[in-house]
CSV table of C-alpha atoms in Angstrom, one decimal:
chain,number,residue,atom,x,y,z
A,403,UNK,CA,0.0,0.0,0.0
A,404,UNK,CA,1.6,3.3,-0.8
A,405,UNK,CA,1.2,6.3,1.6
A,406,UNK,CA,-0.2,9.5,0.5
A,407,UNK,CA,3.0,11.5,1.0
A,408,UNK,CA,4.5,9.1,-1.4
A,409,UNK,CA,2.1,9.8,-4.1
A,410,UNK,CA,2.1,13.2,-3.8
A,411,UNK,CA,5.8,13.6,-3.7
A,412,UNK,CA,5.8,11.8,-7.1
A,413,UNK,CA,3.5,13.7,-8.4
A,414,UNK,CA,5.3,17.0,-7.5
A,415,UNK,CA,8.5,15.4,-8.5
A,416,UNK,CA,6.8,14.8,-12.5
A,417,UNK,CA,5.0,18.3,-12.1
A,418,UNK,CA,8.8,19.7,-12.0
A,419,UNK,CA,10.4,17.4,-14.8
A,420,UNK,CA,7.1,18.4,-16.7
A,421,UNK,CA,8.0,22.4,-15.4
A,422,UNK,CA,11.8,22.4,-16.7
A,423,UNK,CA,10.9,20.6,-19.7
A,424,UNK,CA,8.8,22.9,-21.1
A,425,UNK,CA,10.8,25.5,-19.8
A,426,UNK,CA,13.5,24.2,-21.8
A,427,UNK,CA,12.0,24.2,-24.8
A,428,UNK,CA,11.2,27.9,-25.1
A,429,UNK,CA,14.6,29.0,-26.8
A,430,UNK,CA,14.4,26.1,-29.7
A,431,UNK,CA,10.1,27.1,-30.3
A,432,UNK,CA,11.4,30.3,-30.5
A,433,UNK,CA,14.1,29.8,-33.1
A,434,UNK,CA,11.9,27.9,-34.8
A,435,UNK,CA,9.3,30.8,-35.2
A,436,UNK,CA,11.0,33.5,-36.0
A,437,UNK,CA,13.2,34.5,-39.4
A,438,UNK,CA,15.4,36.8,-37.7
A,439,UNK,CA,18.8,35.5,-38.6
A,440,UNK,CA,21.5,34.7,-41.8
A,441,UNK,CA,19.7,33.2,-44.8
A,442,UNK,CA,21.1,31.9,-47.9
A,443,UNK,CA,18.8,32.8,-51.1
A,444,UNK,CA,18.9,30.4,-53.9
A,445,UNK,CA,18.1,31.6,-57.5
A,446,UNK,CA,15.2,30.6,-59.6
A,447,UNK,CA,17.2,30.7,-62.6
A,448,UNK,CA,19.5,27.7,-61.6
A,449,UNK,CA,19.2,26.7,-58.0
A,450,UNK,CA,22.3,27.7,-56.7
A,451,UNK,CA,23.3,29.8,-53.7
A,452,UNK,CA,22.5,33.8,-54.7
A,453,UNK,CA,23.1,35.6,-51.6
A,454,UNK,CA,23.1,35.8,-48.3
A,455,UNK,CA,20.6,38.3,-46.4
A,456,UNK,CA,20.8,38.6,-42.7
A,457,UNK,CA,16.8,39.6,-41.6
A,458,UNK,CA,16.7,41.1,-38.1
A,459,UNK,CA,13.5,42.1,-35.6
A,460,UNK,CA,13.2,46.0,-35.3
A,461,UNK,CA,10.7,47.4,-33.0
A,462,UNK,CA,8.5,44.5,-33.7
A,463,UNK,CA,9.1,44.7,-37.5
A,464,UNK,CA,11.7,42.3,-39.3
A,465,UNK,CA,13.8,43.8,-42.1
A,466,UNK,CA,16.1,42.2,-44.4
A,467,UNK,CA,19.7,43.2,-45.6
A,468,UNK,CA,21.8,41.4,-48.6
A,469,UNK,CA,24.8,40.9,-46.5
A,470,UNK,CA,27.0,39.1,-49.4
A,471,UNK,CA,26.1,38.3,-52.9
A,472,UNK,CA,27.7,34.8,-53.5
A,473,UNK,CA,29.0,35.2,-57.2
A,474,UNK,CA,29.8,39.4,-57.8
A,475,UNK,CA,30.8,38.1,-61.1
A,476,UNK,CA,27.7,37.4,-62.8
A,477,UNK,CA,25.3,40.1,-60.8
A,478,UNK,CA,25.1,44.0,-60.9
A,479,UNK,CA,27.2,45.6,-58.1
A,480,UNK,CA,24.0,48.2,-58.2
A,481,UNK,CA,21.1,48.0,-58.3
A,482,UNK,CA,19.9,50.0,-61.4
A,483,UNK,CA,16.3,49.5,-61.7
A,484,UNK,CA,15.6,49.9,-57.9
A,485,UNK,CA,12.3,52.3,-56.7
A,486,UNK,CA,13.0,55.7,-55.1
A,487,UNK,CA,15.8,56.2,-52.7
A,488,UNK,CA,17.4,52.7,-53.2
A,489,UNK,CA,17.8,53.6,-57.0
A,490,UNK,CA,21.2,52.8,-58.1
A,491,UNK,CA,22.7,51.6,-54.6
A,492,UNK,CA,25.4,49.1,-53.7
A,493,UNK,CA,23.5,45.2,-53.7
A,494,UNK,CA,25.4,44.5,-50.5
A,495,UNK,CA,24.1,46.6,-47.7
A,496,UNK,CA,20.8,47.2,-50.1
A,497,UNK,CA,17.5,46.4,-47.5
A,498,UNK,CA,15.0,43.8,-49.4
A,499,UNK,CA,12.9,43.1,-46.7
A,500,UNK,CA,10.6,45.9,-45.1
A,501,UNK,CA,7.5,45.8,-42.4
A,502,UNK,CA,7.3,41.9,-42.2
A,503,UNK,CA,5.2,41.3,-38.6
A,504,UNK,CA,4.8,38.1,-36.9
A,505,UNK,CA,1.4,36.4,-37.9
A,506,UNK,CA,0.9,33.5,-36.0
A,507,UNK,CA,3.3,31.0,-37.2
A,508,UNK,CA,3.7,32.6,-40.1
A,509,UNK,CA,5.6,36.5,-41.0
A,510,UNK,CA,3.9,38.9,-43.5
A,511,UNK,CA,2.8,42.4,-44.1
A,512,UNK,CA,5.7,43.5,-46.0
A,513,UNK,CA,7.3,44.0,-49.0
A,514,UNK,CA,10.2,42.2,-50.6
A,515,UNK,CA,12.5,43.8,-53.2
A,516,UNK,CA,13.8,41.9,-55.9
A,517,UNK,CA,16.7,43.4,-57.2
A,518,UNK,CA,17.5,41.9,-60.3
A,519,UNK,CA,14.6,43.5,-61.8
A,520,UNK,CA,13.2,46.5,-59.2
A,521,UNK,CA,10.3,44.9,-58.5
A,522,UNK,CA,8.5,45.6,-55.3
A,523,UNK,CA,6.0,42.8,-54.0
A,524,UNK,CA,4.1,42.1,-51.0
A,525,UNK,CA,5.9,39.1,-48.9
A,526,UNK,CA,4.9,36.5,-46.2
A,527,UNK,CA,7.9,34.2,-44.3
A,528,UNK,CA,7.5,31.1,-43.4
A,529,UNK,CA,9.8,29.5,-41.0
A,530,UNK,CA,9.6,25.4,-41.9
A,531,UNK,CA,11.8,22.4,-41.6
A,532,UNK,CA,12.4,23.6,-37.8
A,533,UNK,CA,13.5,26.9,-38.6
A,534,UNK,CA,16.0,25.7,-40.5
A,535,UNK,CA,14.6,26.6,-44.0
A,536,UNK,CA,12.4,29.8,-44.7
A,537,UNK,CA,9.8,29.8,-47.3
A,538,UNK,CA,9.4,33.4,-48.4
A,539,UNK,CA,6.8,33.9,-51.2
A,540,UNK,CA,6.4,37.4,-52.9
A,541,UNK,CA,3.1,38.0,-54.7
A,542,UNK,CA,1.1,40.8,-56.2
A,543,UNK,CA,-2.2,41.5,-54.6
A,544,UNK,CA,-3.4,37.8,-53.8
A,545,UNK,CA,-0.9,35.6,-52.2
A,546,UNK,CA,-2.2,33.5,-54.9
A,547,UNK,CA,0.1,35.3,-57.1
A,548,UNK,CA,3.3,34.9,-56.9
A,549,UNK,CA,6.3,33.3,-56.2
A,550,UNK,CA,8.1,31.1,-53.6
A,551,UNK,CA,11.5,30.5,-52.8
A,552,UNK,CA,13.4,28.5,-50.0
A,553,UNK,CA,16.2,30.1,-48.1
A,554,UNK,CA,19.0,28.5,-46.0
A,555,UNK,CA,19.2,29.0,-42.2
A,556,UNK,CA,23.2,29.8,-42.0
A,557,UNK,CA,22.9,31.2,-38.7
């Protein structure tokens, strides 16, 4: 026969594991969720590494940055067909990513730039793969259409 005290002491005991457990997994769930960090971009043309763009949370709103472009050699040091006050500026250091807020599990709101072409398009994130991969889809109007690409978690 096992005595009360017992029962509840084991009880308390798994209550605590449970506790810290859960407590433990915070930091990774929030890794997961969020796309603040270094991506790698990969180009539609061929697949391969284009870039890498380092998106950071500021005052709630994440904003990306091209940090390196992988190949100079085959890409515009400028970007020449770029809107407004980013017309003509250096791809590295150039923001692409603008007023991207947390939605649920999912990032949108904002705008992505494409600088290839100038284009501006309305964006969503989408952390999958445990973080480790970002989905970021730029569309016009409906999210319907548009386009999707899979970055890299470098960092």
């Amino acid at each position: 026969m096992r005595s009360a005290t017992g029962v509840r002491a084991r009880r308390a005991l798994l209550g605590a594991v449970l506790a810290l457990g859960a407590l433990l997994a915070l930091p990774l769930r929030a890794q997961e969720l969020t796309p603040a960090g270094l991506w790698q971009s990969i180009s539609d043309d061929d697949g391969k590494p284009k870039a890498y763009v380092r998106i950071r949370e500021v005052q709630g709103e994440f904003v990306g940055v091209i940090e390196q472009v992988i190949n100079p050699a085959k890409r515009a040091d400028r970007c020449k067909d770029c809107p407004g006050d980013r017309r003509d500026q250096p791809i590295v250091g150039l923001t692409i990513i603008t007023g991207v807020h947390r939605d649920g599990e999912q990032f949108g709101g904002g705008k992505i730039l494409d600088p290839d072409n100038g284009r501006v398009y309305s964006c969503r994130l989408t952390p999958i793969d445990g973080g480790k991969r970002l989905e970021v889809r730029g569309f016009l109007g409906l999210s319907l259409f548009g386009r999707t690409q899979t970055w890299i978690r470098q960092e």
